[in-house]
Short mmCIF file of C-alpha atoms and ligand atoms in Angstrom, two decimals:
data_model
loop_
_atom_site.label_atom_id
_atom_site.label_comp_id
_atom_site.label_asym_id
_atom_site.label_seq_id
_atom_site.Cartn_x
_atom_site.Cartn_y
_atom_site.Cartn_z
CA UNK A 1 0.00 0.00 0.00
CA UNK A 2 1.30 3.32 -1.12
CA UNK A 3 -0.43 5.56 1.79
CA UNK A 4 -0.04 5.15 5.56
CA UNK A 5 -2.52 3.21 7.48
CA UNK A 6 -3.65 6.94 9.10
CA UNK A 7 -4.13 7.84 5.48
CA UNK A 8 -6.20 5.28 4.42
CA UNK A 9 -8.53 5.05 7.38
CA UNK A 10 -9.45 9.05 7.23
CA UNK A 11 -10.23 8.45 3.28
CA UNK A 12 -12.28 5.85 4.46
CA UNK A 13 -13.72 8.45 6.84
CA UNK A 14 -14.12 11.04 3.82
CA UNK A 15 -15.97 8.39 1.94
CA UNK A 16 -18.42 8.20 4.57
CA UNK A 17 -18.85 12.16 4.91
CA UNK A 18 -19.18 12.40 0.94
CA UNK A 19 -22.13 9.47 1.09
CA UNK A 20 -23.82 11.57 4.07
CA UNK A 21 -23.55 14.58 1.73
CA UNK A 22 -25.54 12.76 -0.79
CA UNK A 23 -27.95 11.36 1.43
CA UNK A 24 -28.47 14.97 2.83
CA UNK A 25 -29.06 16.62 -0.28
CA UNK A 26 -31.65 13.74 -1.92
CA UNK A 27 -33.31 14.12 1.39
CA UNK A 28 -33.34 17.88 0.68
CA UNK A 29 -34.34 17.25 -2.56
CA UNK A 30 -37.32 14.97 -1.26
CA UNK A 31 -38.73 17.29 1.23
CA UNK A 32 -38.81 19.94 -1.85
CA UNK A 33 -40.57 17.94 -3.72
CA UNK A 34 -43.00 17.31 -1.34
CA UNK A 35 -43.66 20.89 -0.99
CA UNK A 36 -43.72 21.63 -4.99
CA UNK A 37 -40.90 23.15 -5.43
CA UNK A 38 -39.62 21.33 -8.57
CA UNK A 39 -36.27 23.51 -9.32
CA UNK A 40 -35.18 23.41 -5.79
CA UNK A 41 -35.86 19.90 -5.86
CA UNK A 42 -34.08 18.88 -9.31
CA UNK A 43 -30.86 21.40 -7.92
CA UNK A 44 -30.75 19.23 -4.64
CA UNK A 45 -30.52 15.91 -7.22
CA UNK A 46 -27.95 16.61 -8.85
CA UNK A 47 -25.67 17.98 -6.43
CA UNK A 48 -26.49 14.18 -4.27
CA UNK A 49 -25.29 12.50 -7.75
CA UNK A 50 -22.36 15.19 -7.58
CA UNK A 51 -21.33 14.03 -3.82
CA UNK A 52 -21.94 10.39 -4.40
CA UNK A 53 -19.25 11.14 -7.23
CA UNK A 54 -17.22 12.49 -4.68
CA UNK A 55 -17.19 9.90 -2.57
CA UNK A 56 -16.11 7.20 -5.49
CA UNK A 57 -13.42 9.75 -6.65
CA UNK A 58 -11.88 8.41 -2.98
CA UNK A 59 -13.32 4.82 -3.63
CA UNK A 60 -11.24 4.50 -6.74
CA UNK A 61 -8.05 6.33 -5.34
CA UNK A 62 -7.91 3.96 -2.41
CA UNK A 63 -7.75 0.93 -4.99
CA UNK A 64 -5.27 2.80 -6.98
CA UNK A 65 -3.07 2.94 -4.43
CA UNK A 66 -3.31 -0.51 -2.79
CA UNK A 67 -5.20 0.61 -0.29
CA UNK A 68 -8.62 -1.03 1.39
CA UNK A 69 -12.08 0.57 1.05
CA UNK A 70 -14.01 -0.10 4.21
CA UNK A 71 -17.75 1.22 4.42
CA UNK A 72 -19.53 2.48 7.57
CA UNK A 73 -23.47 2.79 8.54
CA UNK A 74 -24.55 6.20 7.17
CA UNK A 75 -26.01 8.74 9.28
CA UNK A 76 -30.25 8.60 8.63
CA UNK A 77 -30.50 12.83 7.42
CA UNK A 78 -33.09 15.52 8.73
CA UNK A 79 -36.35 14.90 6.69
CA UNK A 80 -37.49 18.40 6.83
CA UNK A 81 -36.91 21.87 6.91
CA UNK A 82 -38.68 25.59 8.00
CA UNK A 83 -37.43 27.23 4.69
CA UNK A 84 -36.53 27.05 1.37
CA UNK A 85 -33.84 29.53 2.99
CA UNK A 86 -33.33 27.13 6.05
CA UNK A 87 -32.86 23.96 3.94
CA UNK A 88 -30.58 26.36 1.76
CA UNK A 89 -28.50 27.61 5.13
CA UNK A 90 -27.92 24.16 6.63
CA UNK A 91 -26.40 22.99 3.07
CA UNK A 92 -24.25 25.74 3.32
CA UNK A 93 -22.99 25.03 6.89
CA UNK A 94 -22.80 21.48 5.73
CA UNK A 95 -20.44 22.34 3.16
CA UNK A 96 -17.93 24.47 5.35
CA UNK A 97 -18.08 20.99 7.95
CA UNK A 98 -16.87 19.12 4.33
CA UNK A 99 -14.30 22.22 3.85
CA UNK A 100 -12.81 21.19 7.05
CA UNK A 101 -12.50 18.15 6.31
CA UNK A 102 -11.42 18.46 3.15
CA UNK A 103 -8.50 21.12 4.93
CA UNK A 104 -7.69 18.44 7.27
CA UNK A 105 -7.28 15.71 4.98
CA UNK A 106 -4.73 17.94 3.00
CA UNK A 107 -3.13 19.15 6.35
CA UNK A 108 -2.22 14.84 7.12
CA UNK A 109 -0.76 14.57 3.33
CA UNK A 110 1.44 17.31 3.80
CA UNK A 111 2.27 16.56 7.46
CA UNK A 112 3.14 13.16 5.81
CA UNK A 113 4.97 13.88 2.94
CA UNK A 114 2.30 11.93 0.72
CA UNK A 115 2.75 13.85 -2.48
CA UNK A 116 0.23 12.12 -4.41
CA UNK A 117 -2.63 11.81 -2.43
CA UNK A 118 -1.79 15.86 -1.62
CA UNK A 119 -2.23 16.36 -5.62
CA UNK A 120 -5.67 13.67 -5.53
CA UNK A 121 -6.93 16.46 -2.90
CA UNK A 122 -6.03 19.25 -5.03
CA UNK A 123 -9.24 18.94 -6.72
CA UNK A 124 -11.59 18.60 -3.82
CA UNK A 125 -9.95 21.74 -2.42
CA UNK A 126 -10.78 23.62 -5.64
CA UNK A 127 -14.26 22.24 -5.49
CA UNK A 128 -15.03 22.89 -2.11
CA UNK A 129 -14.18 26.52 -3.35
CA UNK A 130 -17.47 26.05 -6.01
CA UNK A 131 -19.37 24.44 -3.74
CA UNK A 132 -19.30 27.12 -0.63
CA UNK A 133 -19.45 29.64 -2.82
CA UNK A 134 -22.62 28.44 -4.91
CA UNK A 135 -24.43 27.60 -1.40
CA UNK A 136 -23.53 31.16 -0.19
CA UNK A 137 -24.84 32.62 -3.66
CA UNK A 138 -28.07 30.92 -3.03
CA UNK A 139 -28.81 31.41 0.92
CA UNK A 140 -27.86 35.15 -0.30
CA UNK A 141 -30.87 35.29 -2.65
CA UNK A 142 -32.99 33.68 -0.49
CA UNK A 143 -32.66 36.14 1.79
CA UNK A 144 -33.13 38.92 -0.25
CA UNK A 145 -36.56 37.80 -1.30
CA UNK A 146 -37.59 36.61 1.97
CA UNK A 147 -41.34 35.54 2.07
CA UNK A 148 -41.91 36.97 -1.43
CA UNK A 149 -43.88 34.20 -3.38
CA UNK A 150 -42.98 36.10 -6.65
CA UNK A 151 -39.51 36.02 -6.16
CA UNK A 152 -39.56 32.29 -4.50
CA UNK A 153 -40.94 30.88 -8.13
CA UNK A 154 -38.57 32.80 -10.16
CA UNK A 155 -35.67 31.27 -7.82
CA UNK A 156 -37.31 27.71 -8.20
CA UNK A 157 -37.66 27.73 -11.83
CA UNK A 158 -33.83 29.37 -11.85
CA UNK A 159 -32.32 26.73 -10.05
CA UNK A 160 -34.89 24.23 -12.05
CA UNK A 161 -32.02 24.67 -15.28
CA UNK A 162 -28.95 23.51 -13.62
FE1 LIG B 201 -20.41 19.12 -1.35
O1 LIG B 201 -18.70 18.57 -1.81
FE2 LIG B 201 -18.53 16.77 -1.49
O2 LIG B 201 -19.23 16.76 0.20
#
C-alpha cells in the first residue's frame, strides 16, 4: 500500500462524509418535492449524484493505491426543513463541515509527505471553493426575497435549469 494506514482510514472516513452529503441533499431534494418546489428539488438531485461522485473519486483512489475501502453505517439525514432559505442555510454550513474536512485531509498529506494523495486532494480543495461559494450565492438570494412568493418561483424555476 502506497499511503499510511492513518491515510487510508481518514479516506475511508471522507468516503463516509461524501455518502452523508448525498444522502443529505436527496433528502433535501425529497422534502422539496414534497412541498412543490420542482427547481429546488431537481438542484438538490444533482448535487447528491455530484457528492456520491465524490465519494467514489476516494473509492477509486484507495484501490489505486493498494489501499482497502471499508464502508460504515450512514447517518439517517433531517427529513425536513422551515425554509426554502433554512434547507438552503444548513447545506451551506454542511459544506464548510466538508471544507474542514477536506483542509484536514490535506493538512495529514502534507504533514506526511504523501505527495500524491496531496495532488488527488487538489481537486476537492478547488471544489469545495465552487461548492461554498454556490451555497452562499443561493442562501444570499434567499434572503433577499424573503417571504416573497414572486420572487420564490422565479428562484425555483432558476435553479430548475442547472
Ligand atoms: Fe459538497 O462537496 Fe462533497 O461533500
Amino acid at each position: 500500500m502506497m499511503i499510511s494506514e492513518k491515510m487510508q482510514s481518514t479516506l475511508n472516513d471522507q468516503i463516509n462524509e461524501e455518502l452523508f452529503s448525498s444522502y443529505l441533499y436527496l433528502s433535501m431534494s425529497a422534502w422539496f418535492q414534497s412541498i412543490n418546489y420542482k427547481g429546488f428539488a431537481g438542484w438538490m438531485k444533482k448535487q447528491s449524484t455530484e457528492e456520491y461522485e465524490h465519494a467514489m473519486k476516494i473509492y477509486d483512489y484507495l484501490h489505486e493505491v493498494g489501499a482497502d475501502v471499508s464502508l460504515d453505517a450512514i447517518k439517517k439525514p433531517q427529513a425536513s426543513w422551515k425554509s426554502p432559505l433554512d434547507a438552503f442555510k444548513d447545506a451551506l454550513k454542511h459544506e464548510k463541515h466538508i471544507t474542514e474536512c477536506i483542509n484536514k485531509l490535506a493538512d495529514l498529506a502534507v504533514e506526511e509527505k504523501d505527495h500524491a494523495t496531496n495532488i488527488f486532494l487538489h481537486w476537492f480543495v478547488t471544489e469545495q471553493v465552487e461548492e461554498v461559494g454556490n451555497a452562499t450565492d443561493i442562501v444570499e438570494k434567499l434572503k433577499m426575497i424573503g417571504d416573497n412568493p414572486a420572487g420564490l418561483f422565479m428562484l425555483d424555476g432558476q435553479l430548475g435549469h442547472r
